[in-house]
Coordinates of C-alpha atoms in Angstrom, one line a residue:
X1 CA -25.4 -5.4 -9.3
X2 CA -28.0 -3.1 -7.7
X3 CA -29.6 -6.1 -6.4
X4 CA -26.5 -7.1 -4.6
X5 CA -26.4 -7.2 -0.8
X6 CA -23.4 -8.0 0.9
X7 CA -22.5 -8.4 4.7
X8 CA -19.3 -7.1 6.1
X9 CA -19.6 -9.2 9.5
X10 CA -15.7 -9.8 9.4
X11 CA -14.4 -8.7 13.1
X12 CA -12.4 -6.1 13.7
X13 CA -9.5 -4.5 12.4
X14 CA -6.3 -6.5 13.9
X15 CA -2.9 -4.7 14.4
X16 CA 0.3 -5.4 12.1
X17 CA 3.0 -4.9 14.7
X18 CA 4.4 -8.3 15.7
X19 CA 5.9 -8.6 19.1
X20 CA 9.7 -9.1 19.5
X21 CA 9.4 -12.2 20.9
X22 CA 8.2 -13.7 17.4
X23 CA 6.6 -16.5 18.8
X24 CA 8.2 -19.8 20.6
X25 CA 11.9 -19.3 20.5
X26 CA 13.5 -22.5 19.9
X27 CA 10.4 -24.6 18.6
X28 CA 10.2 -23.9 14.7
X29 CA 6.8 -25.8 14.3
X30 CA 4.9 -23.3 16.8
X31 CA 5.1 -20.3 14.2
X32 CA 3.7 -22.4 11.7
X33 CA -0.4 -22.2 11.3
X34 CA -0.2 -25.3 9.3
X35 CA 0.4 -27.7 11.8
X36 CA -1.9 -30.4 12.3
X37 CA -2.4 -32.7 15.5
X38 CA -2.8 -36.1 14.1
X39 CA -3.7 -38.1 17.1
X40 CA -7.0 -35.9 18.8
X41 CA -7.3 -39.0 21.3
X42 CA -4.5 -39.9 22.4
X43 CA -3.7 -43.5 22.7
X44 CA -7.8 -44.2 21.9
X45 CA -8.9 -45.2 18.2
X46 CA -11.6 -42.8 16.9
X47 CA -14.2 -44.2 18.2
X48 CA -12.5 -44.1 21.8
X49 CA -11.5 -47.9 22.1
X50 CA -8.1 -48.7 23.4
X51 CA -5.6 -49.4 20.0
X52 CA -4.6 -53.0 20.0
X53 CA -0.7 -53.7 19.6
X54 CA -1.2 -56.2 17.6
X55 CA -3.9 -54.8 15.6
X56 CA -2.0 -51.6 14.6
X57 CA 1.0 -53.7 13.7
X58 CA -1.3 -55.8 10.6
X59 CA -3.0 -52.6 9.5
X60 CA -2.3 -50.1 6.7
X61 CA -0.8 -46.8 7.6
X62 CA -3.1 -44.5 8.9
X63 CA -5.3 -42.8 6.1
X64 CA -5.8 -39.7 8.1
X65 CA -2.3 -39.1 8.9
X66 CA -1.1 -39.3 5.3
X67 CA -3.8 -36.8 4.2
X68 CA -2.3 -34.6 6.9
X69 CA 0.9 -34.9 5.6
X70 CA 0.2 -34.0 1.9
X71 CA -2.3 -31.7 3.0
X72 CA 0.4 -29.8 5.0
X73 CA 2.8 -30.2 2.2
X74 CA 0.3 -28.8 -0.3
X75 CA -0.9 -26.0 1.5
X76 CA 0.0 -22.6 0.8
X77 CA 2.3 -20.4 2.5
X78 CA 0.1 -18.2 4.7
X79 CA 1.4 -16.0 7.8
X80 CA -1.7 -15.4 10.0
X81 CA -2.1 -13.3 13.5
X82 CA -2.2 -14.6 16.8
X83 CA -3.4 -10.8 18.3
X84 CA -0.6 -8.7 17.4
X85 CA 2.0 -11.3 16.5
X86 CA 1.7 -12.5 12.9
X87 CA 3.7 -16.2 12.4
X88 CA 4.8 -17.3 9.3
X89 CA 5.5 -21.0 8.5
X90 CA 9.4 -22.0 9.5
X91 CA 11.2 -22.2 6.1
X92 CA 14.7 -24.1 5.4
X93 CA 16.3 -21.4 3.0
X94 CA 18.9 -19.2 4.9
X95 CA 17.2 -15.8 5.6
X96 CA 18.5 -13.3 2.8
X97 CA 18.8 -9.6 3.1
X98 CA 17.7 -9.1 -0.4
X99 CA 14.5 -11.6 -0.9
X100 CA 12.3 -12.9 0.7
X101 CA 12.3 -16.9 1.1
X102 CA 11.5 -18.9 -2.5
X103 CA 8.8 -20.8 -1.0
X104 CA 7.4 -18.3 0.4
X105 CA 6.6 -16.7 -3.0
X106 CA 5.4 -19.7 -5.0
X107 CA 2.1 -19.9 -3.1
X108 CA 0.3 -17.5 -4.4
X109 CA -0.1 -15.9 -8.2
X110 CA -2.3 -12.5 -9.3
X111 CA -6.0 -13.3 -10.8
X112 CA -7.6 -10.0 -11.0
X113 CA -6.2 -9.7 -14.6
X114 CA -9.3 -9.6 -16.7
X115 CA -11.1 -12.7 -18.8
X116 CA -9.6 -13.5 -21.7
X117 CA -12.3 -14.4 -24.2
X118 CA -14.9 -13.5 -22.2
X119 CA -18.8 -12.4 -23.0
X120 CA -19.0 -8.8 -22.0
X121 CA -22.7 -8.4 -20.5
X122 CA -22.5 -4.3 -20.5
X123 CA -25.0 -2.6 -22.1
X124 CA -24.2 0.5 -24.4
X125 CA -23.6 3.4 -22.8
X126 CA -27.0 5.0 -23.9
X127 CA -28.9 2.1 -21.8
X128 CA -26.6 2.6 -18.6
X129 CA -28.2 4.0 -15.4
X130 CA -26.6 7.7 -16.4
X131 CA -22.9 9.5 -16.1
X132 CA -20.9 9.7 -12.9
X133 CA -17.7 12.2 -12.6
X134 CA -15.2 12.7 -9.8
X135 CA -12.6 15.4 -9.7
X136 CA -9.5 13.1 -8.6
X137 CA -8.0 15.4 -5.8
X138 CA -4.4 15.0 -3.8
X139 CA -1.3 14.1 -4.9
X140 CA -0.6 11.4 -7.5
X141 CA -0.8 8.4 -5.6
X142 CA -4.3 9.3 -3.8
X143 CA -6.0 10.2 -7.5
X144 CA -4.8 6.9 -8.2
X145 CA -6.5 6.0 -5.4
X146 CA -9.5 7.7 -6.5
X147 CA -9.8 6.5 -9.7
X148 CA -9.7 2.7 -8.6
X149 CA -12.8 3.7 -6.9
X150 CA -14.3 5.8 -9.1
X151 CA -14.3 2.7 -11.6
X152 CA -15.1 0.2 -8.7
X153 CA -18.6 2.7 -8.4
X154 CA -19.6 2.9 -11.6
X155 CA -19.7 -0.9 -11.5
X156 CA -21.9 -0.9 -8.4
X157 CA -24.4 1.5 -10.5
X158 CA -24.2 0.2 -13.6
X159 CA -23.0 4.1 -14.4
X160 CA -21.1 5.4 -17.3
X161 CA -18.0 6.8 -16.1
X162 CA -16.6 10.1 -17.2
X163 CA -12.6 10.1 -17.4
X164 CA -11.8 11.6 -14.0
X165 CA -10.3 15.0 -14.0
X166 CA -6.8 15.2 -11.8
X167 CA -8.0 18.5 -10.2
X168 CA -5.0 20.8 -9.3
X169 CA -3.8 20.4 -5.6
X170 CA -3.3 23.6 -3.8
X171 CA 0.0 22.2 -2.1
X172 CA 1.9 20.8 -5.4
X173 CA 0.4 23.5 -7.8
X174 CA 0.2 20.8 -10.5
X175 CA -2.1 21.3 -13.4
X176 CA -1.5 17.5 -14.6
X177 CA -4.4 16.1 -16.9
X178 CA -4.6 12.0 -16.9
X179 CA -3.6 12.4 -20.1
X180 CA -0.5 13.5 -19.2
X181 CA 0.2 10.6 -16.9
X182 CA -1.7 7.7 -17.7
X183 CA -2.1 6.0 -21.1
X184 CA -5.8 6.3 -21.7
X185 CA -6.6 4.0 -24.7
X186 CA -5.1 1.3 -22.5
X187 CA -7.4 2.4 -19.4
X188 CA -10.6 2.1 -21.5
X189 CA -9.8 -0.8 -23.3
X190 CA -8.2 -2.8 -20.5
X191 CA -11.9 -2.1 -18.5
X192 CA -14.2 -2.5 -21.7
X193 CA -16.1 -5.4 -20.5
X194 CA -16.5 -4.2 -16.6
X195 CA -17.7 -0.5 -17.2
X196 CA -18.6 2.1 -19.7
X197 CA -15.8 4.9 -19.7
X198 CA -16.0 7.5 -21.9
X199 CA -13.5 10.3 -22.6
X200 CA -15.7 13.6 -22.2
X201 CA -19.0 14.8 -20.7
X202 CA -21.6 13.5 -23.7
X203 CA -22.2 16.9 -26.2
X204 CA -25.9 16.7 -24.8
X205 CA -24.8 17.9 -21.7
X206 CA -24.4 21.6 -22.6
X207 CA -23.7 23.2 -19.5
X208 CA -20.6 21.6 -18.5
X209 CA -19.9 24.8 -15.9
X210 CA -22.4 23.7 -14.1
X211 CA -21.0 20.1 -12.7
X212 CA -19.1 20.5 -9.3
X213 CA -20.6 24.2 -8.8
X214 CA -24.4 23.2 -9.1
X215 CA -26.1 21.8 -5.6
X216 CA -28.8 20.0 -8.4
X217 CA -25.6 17.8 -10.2
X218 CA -23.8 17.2 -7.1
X219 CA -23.8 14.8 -4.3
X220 CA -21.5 16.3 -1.6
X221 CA -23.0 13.4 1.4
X222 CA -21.3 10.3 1.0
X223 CA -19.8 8.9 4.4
X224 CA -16.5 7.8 4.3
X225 CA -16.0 4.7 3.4
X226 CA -19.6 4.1 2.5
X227 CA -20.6 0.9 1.1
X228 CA -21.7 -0.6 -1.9
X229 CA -25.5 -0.3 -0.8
X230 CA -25.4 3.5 0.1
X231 CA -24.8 4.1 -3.4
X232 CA -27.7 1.7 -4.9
X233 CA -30.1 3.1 -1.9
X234 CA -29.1 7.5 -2.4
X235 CA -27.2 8.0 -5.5
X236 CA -28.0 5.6 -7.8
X237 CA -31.9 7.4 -7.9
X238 CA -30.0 10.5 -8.3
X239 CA -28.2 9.4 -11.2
X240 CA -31.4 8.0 -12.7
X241 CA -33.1 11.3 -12.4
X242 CA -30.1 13.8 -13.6
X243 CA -28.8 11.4 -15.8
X244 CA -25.5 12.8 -14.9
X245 CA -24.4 13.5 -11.5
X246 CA -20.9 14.6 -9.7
X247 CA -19.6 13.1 -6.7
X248 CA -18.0 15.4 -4.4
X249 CA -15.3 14.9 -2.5
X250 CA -14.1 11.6 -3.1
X251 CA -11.6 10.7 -1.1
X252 CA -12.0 7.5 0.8
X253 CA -15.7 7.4 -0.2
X254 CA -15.7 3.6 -0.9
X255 CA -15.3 1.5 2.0
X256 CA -13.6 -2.8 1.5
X257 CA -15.2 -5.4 4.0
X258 CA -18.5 -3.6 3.0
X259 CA -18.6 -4.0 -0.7
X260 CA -18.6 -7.3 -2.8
X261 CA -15.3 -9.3 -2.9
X262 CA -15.4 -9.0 -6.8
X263 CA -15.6 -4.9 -6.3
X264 CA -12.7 -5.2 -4.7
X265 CA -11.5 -8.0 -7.4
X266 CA -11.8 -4.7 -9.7
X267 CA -10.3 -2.0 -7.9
X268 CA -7.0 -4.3 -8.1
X269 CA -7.9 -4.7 -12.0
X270 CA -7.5 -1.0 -12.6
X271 CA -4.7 -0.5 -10.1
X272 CA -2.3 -3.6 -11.0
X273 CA -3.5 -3.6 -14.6
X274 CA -5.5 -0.8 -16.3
X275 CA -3.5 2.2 -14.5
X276 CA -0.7 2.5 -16.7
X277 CA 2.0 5.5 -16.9
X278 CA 2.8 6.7 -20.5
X279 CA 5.1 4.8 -22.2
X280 CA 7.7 7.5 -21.9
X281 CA 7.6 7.7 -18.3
X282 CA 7.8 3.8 -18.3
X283 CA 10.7 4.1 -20.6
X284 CA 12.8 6.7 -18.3
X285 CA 11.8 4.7 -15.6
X286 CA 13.7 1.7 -16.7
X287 CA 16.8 3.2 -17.3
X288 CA 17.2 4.7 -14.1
X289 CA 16.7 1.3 -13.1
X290 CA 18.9 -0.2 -15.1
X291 CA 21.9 2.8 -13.9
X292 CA 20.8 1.8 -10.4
X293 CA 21.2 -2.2 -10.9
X294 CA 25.1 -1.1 -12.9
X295 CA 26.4 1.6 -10.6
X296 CA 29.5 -0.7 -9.0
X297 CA 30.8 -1.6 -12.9
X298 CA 28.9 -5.4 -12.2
X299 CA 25.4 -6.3 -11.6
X300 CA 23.9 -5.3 -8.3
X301 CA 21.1 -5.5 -6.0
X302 CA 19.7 -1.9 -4.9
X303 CA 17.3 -0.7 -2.4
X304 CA 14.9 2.1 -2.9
X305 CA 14.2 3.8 -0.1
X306 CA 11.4 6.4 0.8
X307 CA 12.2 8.9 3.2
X308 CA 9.5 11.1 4.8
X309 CA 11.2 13.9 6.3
X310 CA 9.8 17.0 5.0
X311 CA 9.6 19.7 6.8
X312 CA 5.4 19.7 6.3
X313 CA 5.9 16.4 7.1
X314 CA 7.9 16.8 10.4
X315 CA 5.4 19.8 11.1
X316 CA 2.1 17.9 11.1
X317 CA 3.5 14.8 12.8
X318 CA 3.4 17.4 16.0
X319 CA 6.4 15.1 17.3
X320 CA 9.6 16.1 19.2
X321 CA 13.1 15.5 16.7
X322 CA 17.1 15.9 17.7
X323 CA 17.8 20.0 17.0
X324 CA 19.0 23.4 18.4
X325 CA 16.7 25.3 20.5
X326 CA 16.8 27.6 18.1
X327 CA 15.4 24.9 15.6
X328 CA 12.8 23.9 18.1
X329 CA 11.6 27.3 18.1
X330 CA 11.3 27.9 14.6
X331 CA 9.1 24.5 14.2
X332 CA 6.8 26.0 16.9
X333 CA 6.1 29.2 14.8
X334 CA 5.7 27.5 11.4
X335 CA 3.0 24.7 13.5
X336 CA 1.6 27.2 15.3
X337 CA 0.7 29.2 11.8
X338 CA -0.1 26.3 9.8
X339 CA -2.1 24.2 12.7
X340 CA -3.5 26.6 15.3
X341 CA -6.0 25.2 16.6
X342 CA -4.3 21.9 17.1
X343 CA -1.1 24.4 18.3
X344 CA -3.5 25.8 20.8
X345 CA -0.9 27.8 23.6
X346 CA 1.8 24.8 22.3
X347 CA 1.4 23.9 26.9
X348 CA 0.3 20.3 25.7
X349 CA 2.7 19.4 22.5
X350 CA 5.2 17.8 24.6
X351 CA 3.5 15.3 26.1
X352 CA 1.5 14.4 22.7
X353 CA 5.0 14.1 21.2
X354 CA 6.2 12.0 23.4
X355 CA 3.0 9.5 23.1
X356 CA 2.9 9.6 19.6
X357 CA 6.4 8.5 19.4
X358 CA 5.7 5.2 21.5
X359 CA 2.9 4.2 19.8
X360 CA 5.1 4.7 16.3
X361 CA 3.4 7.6 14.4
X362 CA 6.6 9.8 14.6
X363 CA 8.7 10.0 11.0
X364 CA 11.6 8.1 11.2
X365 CA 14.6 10.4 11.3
X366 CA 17.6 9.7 8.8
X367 CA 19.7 9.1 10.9
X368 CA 17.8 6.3 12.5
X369 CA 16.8 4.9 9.5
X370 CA 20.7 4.5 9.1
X371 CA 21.1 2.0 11.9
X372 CA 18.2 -0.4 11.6
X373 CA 19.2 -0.7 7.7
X374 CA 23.0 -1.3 9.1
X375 CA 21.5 -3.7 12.4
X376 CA 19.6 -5.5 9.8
X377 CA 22.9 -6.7 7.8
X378 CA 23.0 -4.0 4.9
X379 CA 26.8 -3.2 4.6
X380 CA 28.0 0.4 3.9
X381 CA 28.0 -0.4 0.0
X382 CA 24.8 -0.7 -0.1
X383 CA 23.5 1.6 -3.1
X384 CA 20.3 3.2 -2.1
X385 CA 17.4 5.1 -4.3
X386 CA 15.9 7.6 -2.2
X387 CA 12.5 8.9 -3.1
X388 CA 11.8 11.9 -0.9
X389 CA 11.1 15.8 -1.2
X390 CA 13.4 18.5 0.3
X391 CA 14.5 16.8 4.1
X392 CA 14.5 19.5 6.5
X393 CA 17.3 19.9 8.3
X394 CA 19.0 19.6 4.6
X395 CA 23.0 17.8 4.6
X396 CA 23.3 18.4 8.5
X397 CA 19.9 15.9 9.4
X398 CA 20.9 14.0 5.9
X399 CA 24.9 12.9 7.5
X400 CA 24.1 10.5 9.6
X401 CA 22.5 8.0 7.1
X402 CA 25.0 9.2 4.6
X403 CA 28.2 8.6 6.7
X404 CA 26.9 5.1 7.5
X405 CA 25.8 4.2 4.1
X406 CA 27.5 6.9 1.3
X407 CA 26.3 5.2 -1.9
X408 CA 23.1 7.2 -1.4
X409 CA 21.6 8.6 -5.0
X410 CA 18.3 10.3 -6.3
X411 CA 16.6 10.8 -10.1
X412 CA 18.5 14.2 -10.2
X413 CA 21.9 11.8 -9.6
X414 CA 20.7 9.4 -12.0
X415 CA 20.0 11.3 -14.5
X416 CA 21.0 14.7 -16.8
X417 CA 19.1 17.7 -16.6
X418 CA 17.9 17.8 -20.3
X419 CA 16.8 14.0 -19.4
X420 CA 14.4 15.4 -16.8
X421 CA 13.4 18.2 -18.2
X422 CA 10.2 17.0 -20.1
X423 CA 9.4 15.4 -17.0
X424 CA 9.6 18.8 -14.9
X425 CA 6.4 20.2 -16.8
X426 CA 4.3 18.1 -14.4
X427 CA 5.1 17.3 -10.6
X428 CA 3.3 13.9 -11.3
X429 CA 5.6 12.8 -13.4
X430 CA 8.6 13.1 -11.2
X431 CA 6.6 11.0 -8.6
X432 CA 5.8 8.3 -11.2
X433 CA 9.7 8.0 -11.5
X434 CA 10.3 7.8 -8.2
X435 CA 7.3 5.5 -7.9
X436 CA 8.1 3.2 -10.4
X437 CA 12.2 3.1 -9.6
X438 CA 10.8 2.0 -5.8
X439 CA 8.3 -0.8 -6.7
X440 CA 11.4 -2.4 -9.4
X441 CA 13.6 -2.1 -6.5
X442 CA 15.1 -5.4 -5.0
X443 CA 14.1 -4.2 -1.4
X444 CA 11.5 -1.1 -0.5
X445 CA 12.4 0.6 2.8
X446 CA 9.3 2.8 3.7
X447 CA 10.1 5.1 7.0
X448 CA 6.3 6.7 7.7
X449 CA 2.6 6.0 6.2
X450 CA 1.0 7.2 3.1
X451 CA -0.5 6.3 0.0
X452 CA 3.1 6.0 -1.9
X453 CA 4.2 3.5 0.3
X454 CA 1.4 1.8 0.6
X455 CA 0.5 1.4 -3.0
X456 CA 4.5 -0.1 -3.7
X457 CA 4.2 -2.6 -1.2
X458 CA 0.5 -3.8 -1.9
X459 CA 2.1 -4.1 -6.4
X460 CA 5.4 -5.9 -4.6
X461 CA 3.0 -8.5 -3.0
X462 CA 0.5 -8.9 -5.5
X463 CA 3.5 -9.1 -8.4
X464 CA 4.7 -12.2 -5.9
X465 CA 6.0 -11.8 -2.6
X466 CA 9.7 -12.3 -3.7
X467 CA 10.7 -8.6 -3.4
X468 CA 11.1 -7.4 0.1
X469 CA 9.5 -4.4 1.1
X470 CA 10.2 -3.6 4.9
X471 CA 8.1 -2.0 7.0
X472 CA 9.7 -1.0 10.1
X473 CA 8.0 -1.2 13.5
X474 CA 8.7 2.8 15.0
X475 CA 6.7 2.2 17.9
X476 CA 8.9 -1.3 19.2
X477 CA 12.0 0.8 17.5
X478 CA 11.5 3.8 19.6
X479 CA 11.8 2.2 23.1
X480 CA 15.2 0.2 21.5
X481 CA 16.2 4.2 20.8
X482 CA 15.5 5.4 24.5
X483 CA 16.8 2.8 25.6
X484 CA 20.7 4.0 27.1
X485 CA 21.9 0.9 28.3
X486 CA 20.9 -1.5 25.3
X487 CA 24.2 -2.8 23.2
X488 CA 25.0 -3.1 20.0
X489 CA 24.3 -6.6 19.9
X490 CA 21.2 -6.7 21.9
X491 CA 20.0 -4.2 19.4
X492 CA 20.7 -6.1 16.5
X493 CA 19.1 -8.9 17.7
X494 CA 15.8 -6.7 18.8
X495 CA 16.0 -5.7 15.4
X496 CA 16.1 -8.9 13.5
X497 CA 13.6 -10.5 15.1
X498 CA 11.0 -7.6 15.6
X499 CA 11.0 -7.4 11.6
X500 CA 11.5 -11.1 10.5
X501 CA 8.0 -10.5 9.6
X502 CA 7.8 -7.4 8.4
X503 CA 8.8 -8.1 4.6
X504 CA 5.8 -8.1 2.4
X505 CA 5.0 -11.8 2.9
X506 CA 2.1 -13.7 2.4
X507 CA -1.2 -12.8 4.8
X508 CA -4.3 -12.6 4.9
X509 CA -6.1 -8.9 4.1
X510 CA -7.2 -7.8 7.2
X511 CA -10.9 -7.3 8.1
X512 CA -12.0 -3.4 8.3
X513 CA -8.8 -2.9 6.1
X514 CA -7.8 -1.3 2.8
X515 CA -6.8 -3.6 -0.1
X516 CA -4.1 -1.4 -1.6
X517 CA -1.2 -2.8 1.2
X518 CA -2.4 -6.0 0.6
X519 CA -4.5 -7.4 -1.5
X520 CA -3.9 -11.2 -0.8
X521 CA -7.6 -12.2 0.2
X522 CA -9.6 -11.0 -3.0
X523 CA -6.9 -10.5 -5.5
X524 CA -4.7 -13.3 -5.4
X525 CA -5.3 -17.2 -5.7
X526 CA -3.4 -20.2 -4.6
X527 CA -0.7 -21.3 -7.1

C-alpha cells in the first residue's frame, strides 16, 4: 500500500442543482445520455461511398445498428450532468410520489461487502507498521464519519488501529463510548482481513495520559482532506519511530479523488456494513417503524422528514426568516454573542442574508417545507416522521406545516416514556433512532446540509435507488417564494420539474466530491 501512487486528475467539482427547464421539453430521447447516432455519415457507407438502393435492399441488417440497439437496451441506468443540469434516461413507468421508477433501480447493486472466502494477506498485529488512534469528535453522524476514515488510514499505513474513542462534544454534553452505540465484535470481525483493530492501547504502552496531550505522540498537521500519499510521505515515518502515534483533529482529514478507488471501496465497507448500532437500538428502531408503516389501521407508506430549524441552526445560517421585530432583535443579540466577529456592527448582515438565500444556503422554514411537499402531490394525510431538535419559533413557526399536513409525529409520539428511557442515557442513541427510522423511510425529505442527511441519502442509494430521498433546490425555490405574481399552478409546475431529478437516482460520484452522498462510482457495480 505505501507504494501506491494514485492521480486525482478528475476535473472539477460540478454543481447538483438542475435547471428548471430539465432539458428539451417535449423530446424524451434528448434527456437520455444513452442515445446513440447510428448513421455518422449520413447517406455515405463507412467508407464514404454513396449506399446503393439495390445493394442495401440484398444485404443483412446492419451489424452496427443492432449492437446499438442491445447496447442501449443493456446499458445501465445512469443520469449524468450537462453543466448544472443532470438528465436522466426517459422512463415509461408513471412518475410515483413514493418511489422512484423500477428500472431506474435495477441497474445497479452494492459490492463493497467484503470477500467471502477470501485469503486475508494482513500481517499480525506485532509485524504492522505501529498503532494509530483518533479521538472521534462531533456529533454522531460526523464520528461516524470519522471512523470510516480512521479505518480507511490504517489501511493506507499498514497501521494497527486502536478503537476510536467518541470524545465528548462540548455542544451535546454526551459522554457516549462506541461501545454504547456500535456493536464492536461485529466492527472487528466484519474488517478482519482489511486492518488490524484492536480494542485498547497494547499494555506496553504504559503511559496512556500521555496520547492527545504529548507534542512527541501527536500529529496535529494534517491538511484537510489530505491524500493517501501525505500519510505514507509524514506520518507513516512517524508511526514507525513512535510505534504509536495520535492523530489530531480528524475531521475531514482524508480527502476522495486523491486516494485509491479501493480506499474508498473501504470507507463504504465500514459505513454500509461494519458500522452497526447495537442490536437494541436496531430493535427499537424497527418498531417505530413498523407504528409508522400502521398508524391509519392499514398499511401505509410514510415519509421521514428532517427538519433543520434550530435555533443554533437559524443563528449561524446568518439569514433573514418571517418574525416580529421584536424576534429579529433577539436573534441579533444571541449572533452577535455567539459569532462576533462574523456579527461585526451587524451594518452588513442584511445584504449577506439576502445573498445567501438566492444562492440556497438558508434553512428551509416549516412552513415552506409545507408547500413544496403539498406542490409536489403529497396529500394532507400524509403521515410524516420528523427528525429534528427543539424548532425555534416552537408551535407558532411549527403551524404552518402542521395545518397543511397534521399527521405530523416524532420518537416521543411514537413511543412511551419508559420505552425511551434507556435510550435517554446517551444523546447518540436518540439520533440513531431518528437516523435509522429516516433511512427505512419510504421517502427522505432533507430541508438543509449536514452529515445526517447526507449519510441517509448516500445508504438509500447504495441499498438501491428505489427509495426516494428528495433533496430540494432552496436556491431555484427561493426566487419561486419572492416571486408575488407566480400562481398556484405555475408553482406546482416550477416545482415538479425543478426536482424530477432530485430523488436519489443513479449518477455518477462527482469529482472533488465526498462519497458519503453518493457512492455510485467506487461502491456500486452494474447489475
Amino acid at each position: 500500500m505505501a507504494e501506491l501512487r494514485h492521480s486525482s486528475s478528475l476535473g472539477s467539482r460540478s454543481s447538483n442543482s438542475p435547471l428548471r427547464a430539465g432539458g428539451a421539453a417535449g423530446d424524451e430521447d434528448s434527456s437520455s445520455p444513452h442515445v446513440h447516432d447510428h448513421s455518422p455519415n449520413g447517406g455515405d457507407d463507412e467508407d464514404g461511398r454513396p449506399r446503393h438502393p439495390s445493394r442495401d435492399r440484398d444485404r443483412p441488417i446492419c451489424l452496427i445498428s443492432v449492437y446499438g440497439i442491445v447496447n442501449h437496451l443493456n446499458a445501465p441506468y445512469l443520469c449524468k450532468k450537462d453543466g448544472i443540469v443532470l438528465n436522466c434516461p426517459h422512463v415509461k413507468e408513471s412518475p410515483s410520489p413514493w418511489q422512484n421508477p423500477l428500472s431506474a433501480t435495477t441497474s445497479w447493486k452494492p459490492c463493497a461487502e467484503r470477500r467471502i472466502g477470501g485469503i486475508s494477506d494482513l500481517p499480525p498485529e506485532n509485524e504492522t507498521n505501529g498503532y494509530v488512534f483518533i479521538h472521534a469528535e462531533g456529533g454522531l453522524n460526523q464520528q461516524r464519519i470519522a471512523i470510516c476514515n480512521a479505518v480507511a488510514v490504517a489501511k493506507i499505513m499498514n497501521a494497527t488501529l486502536i478503537l476510536p474513542v467518541l470524545k465528548q462534544d462540548q455542544i451535546w454534553k454526551d459522554t457516549t463510548k462506541f461501545e454504547d452505540i456500535f456493536d464492536v465484535d461485529h466492527f472487528i470481525d466484519y474488517l478482519k482481513d482489511d486492518v488490524r483493530i484492536v480494542r485498547d492501547i497494547p499494555d506496553w504502552f504504559t503511559d496512556k495520559a500521555e496520547l492527545f496531550s504529548s507534542i512527541r505522540r501527536t500529529v496535529k498537521n494534517i491538511p484537510k482532506y489530505a491524500a493517501a500519499q501525505f500519510y505514507i510521505d509524514n506520518v507513516l515515518p512517524r508511526i514507525k519511530e513512535k510505534k504509536i502515534m495520535a492523530l489530531k483533529p480528524f475531521v475531514d482529514r482524508l480527502g476522495y479523488d486523491n486516494v485509491p478507488q479501493e480506499i474508498n471501496r473501504l470507507r463504504c465497507r465500514v459505513n454500509y456494513h461494519a458500522l452497526k448500532f447495537l442490536p437494541e437500538i436496531e430493535l427499537m428502531a424497527d418498531s417505530l417503524v413498523s407504528r409508522m408503516r400502521n398508524r391509519t389501521g392499514n398499511p401505509n407508506p410514510y415519509m421521514a422528514l428532517h427538519l433543520r430549524f434550530e435555533k443554533g441552526m437559524v443563528g449561524l445560517s446568518f439569514c433573514d426568516f418571517v418574525g416580529t421585530r421584536e424576534e429579529k432583535a433577539r436573534m441579533a443579540e444571541y449572533r452577535q454573542k455567539e459569532w462576533p466577529r462574523r456579527f461585526k456592527n451587524g451594518s452588513h448582515l442584511w445584504q449577506l442574508a439576502l445573498q445567501k438565500r438566492k444562492e440556497g444556503r438558508c434553512p428551509l422554514e416549516p412552513g415552506e417545507v409545507a408547500v413544496i411537499l403539498r406542490a409536489m402531490g403529497y396529500p394532507k394525510e400524509t403521515q410524516i416522521y420528523v427528525a429534528s431538535g427543539q424548532v425555534y419559533g416552537g408551535q407558532n413557526r411549527m403551524a404552518p406545516l402542521r395545518n397543511m399536513f397534521p399527521n405530523l409525529v416524532t420518537k416521543e409520539d411514537l413511543a412511551g416514556k419508559e420505552e425511551l428511557t434507556s435510550f435517554r442515557k446517551h444523546v447518540t442513541s436518540l439520533a440513531a433512532l431518528d437516523f435509522l427510522v429516516c433511512l427505512k423511510s419510504d421517502v427522505f425529505v432533507m430541508t438543509h446540509g449536514g452529515n445526517f442527511a447526507k449519510l441517509i441519502i448516500g445508504a438509500r442509494r447504495y441499498m438501491g435507488h428505489r427509495q426516494k430521498s428528495i433533496k430540494p433546490d432552496k436556491g431555484l425555490m427561493s426566487k419561486s417564494f419572492g416571486d408575488p405574481y407566480m400562481g398556484w399552478a405555475t408553482f406546482v409546475e416550477d416545482v415538479v420539474v425543478t426536482h424530477q431529478t432530485r430523488t436519489g437516482l443513479p449518477e455518477e460520484t462527482f469529482p472533488n466530491y465526498d462519497l458519503w452522498e453518493n457512492p455510485l462510482t467506487p461502491c456500486m457495480c452494474k447489475a
